[in-house]
PDB file of C-alpha atoms in Angstrom:
ATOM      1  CA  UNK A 907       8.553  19.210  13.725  1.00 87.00           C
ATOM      2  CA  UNK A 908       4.404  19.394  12.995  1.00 95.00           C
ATOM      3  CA  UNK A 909       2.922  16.043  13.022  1.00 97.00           C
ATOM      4  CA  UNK A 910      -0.678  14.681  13.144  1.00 96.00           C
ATOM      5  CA  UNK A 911      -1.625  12.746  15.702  1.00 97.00           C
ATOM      6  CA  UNK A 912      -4.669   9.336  14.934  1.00 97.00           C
ATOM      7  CA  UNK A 913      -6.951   8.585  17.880  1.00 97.00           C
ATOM      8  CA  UNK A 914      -7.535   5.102  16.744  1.00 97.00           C
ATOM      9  CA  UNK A 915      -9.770   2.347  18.478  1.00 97.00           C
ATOM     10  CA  UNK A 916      -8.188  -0.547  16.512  1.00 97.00           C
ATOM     11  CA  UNK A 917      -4.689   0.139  17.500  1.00 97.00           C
ATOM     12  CA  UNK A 918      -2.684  -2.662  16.648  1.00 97.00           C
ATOM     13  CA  UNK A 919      -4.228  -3.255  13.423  1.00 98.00           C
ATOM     14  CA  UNK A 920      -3.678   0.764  12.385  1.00 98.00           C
ATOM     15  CA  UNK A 921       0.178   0.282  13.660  1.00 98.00           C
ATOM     16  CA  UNK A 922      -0.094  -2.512  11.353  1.00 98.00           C
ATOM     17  CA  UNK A 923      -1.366  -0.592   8.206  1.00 98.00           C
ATOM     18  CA  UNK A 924       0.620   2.393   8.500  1.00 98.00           C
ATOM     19  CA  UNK A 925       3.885   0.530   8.960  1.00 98.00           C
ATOM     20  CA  UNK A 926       3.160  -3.046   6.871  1.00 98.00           C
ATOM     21  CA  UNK A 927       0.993  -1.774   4.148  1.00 98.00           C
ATOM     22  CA  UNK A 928       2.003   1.735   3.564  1.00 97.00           C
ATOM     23  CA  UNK A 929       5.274   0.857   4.905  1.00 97.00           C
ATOM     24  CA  UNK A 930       5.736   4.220   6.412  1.00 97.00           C
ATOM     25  CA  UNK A 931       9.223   4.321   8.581  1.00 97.00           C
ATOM     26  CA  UNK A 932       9.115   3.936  11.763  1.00 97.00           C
ATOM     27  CA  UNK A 933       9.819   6.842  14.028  1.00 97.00           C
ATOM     28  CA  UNK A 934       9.544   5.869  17.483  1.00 96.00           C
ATOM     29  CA  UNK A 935       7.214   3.749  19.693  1.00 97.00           C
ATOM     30  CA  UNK A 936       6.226   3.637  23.602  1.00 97.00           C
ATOM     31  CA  UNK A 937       4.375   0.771  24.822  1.00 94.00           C
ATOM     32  CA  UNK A 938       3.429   1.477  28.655  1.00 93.00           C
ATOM     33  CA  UNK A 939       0.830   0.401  30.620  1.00 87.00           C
ATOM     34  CA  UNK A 940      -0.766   3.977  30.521  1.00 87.00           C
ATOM     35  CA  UNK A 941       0.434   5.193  27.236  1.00 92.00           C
ATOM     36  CA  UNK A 942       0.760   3.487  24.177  1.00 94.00           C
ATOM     37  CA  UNK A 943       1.834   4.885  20.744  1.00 97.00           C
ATOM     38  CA  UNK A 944       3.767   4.956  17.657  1.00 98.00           C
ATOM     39  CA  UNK A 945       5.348   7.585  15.146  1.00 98.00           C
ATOM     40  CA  UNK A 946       5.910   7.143  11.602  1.00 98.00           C
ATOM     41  CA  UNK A 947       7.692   9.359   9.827  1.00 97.00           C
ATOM     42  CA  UNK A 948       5.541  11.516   7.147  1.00 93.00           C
ATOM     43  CA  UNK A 949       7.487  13.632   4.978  1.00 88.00           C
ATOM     44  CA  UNK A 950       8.627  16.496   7.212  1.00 92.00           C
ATOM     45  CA  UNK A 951       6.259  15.952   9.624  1.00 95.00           C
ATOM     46  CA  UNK A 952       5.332  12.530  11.201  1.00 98.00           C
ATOM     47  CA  UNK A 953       2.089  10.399  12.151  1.00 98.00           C
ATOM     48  CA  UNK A 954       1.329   9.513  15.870  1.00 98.00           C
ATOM     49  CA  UNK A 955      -0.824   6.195  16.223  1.00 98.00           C
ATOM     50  CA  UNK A 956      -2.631   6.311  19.416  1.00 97.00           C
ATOM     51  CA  UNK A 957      -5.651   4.865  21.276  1.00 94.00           C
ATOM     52  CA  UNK A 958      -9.180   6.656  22.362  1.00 94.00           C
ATOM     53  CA  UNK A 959     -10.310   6.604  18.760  1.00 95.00           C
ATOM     54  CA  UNK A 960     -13.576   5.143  17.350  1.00 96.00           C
ATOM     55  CA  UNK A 961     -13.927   2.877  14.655  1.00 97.00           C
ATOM     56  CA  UNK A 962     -16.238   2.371  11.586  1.00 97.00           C
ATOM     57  CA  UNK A 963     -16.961   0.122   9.486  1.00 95.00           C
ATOM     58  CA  UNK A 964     -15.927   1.368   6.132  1.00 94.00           C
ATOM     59  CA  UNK A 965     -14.594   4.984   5.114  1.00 95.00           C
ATOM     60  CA  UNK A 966     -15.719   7.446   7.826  1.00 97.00           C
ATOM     61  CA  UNK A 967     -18.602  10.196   6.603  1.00 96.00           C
ATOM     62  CA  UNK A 968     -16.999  13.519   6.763  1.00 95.00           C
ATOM     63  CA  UNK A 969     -19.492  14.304   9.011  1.00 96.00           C
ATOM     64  CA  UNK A 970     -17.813  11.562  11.408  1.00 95.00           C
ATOM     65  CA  UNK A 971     -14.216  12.533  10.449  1.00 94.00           C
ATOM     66  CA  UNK A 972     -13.345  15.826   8.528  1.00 95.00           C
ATOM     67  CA  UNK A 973      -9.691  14.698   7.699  1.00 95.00           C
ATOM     68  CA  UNK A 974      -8.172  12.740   5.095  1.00 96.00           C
ATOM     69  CA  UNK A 975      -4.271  11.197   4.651  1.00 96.00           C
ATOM     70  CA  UNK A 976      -3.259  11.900   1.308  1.00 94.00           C
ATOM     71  CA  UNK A 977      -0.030  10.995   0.193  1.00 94.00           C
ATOM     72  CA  UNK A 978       1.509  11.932  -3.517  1.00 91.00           C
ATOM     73  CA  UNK A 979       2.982   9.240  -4.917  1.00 93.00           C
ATOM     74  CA  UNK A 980       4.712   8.860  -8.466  1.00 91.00           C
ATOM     75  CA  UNK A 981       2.375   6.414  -9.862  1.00 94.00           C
ATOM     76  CA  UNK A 982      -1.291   6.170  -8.557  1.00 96.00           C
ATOM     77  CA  UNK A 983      -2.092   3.238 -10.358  1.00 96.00           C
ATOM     78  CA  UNK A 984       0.829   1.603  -9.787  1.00 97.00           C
ATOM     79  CA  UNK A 985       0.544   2.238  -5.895  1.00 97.00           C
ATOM     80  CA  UNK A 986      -2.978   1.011  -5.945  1.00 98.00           C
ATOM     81  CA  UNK A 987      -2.665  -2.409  -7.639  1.00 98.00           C
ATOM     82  CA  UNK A 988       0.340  -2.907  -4.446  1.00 97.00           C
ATOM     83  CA  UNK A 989      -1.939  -1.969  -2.171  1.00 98.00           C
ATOM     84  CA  UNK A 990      -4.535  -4.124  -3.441  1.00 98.00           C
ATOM     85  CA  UNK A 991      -1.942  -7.126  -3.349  1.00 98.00           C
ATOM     86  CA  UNK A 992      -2.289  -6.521   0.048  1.00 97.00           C
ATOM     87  CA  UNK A 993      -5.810  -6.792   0.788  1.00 97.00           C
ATOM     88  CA  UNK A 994      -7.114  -2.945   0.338  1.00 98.00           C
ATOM     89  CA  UNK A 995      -9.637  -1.828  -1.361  1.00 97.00           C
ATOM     90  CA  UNK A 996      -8.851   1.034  -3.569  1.00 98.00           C
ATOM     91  CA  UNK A 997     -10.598   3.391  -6.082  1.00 98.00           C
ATOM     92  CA  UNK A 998      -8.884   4.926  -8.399  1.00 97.00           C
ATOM     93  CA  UNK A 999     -10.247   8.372 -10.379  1.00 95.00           C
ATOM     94  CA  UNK A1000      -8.998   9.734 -13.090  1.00 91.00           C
ATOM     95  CA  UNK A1001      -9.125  13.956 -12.849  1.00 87.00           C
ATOM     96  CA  UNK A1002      -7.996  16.874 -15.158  1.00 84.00           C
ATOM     97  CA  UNK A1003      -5.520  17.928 -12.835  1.00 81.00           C
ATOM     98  CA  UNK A1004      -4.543  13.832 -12.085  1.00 84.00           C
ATOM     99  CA  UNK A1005      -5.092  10.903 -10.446  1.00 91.00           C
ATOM    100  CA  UNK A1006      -5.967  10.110  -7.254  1.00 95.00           C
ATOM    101  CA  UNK A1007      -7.020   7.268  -5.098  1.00 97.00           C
ATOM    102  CA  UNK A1008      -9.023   6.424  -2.029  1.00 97.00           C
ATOM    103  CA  UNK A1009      -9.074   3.958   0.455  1.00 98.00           C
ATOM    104  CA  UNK A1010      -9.537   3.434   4.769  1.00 98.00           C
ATOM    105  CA  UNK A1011      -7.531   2.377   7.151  1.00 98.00           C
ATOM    106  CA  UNK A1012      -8.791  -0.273  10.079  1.00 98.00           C
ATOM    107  CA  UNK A1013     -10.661   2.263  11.741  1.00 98.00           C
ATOM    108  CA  UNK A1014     -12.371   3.283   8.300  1.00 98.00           C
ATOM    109  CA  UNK A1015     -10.133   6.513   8.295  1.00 98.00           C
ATOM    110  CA  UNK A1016     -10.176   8.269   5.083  1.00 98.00           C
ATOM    111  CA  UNK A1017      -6.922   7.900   2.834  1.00 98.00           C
ATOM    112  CA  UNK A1018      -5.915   8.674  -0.697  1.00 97.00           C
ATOM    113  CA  UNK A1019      -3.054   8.782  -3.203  1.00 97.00           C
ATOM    114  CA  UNK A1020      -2.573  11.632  -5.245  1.00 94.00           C
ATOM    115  CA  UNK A1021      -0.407  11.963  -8.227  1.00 86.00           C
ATOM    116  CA  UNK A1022       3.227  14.063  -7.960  1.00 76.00           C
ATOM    117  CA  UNK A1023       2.669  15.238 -12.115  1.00 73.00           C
ATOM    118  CA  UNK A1024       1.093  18.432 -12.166  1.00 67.00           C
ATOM    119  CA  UNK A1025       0.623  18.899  -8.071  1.00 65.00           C
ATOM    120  CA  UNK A1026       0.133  22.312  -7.052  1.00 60.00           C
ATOM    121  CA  UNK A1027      -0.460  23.359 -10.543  1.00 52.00           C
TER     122      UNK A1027
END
C-alpha cells in the first residue's frame, strides 16, 4: 500500500483535524516515547501523521510546501458549509471543469475539495 506521510509540528491538533474534522478512518496509531504517529486511511493509500514538521500560520506558500491534500468529494459546497460548521475556513471556486475548495490544516498545510462530476475529464 502507497501512503503519504505529514511531518507536522502541531501534532495533536493535525491528529485532531484529519480524524474529527475530515473524519478520515482511523488506521492505526503508536504512541511511544520515541515515536509517535497515526494512519488514516486515504482511499487506497493512507495518511501518516507524524512529528518534525514546521508550522505556519495560515496556508503554506508553495515555496514552503509544494504539496496539497485534495480529496473529491460528491458535493463541494455541501462539504464546505460542514466544514465550516466546524470552525474552517474554506473557499470555494467555481471552474469549467468544477468545483473545488481550499482550506489548511493546523500546521497551515494546503488542502482542497474537488468535485467527483466530470474528474479526469
Amino acid at each position: 500500500m502507497a501512503g503519504i506521510i505529514l511531518f507536522t509540528q502541531n501534532y495533536n491538533d493535525c491528529v485532531a483535524f484529519y480524524r474529527d474534522v475530515l473524519e478520515l478512518d482511523l488506521l492505526y496509531r503508536i504512541d511511544r516515547p520515541e515515536e509517535r504517529l497515526t494512519t488514516f486511511s486515504l482511499g487506497d493509500t493512507y495518511l501518516m501523521v507524524e512529528n518534525d514538521g514546521v508550522a505556519y500560520d495560515g496556508p503554506k506558500p508553495i515555496e514552503m510546501s509544494p504539496v496539497k491534500l485534495r480529496f473529491n468529494v460528491e458535493d463541494v459546497k455541501a462539504t464546505s458549509d460542514a466544514l465550516r460548521a466546524k470552525g474552517v475556513t474554506v473557499k470555494v471556486m467555481e471552474h469549467s471543469w468544477g468545483t473545488t475548495a481550499e482550506f489548511h490544516d493546523p500546521d497551515g498545510n494546503r488542502c482542497a475539495l474537488r468535485s467527483d462530476q466530470g474528474f479526469g475529464l
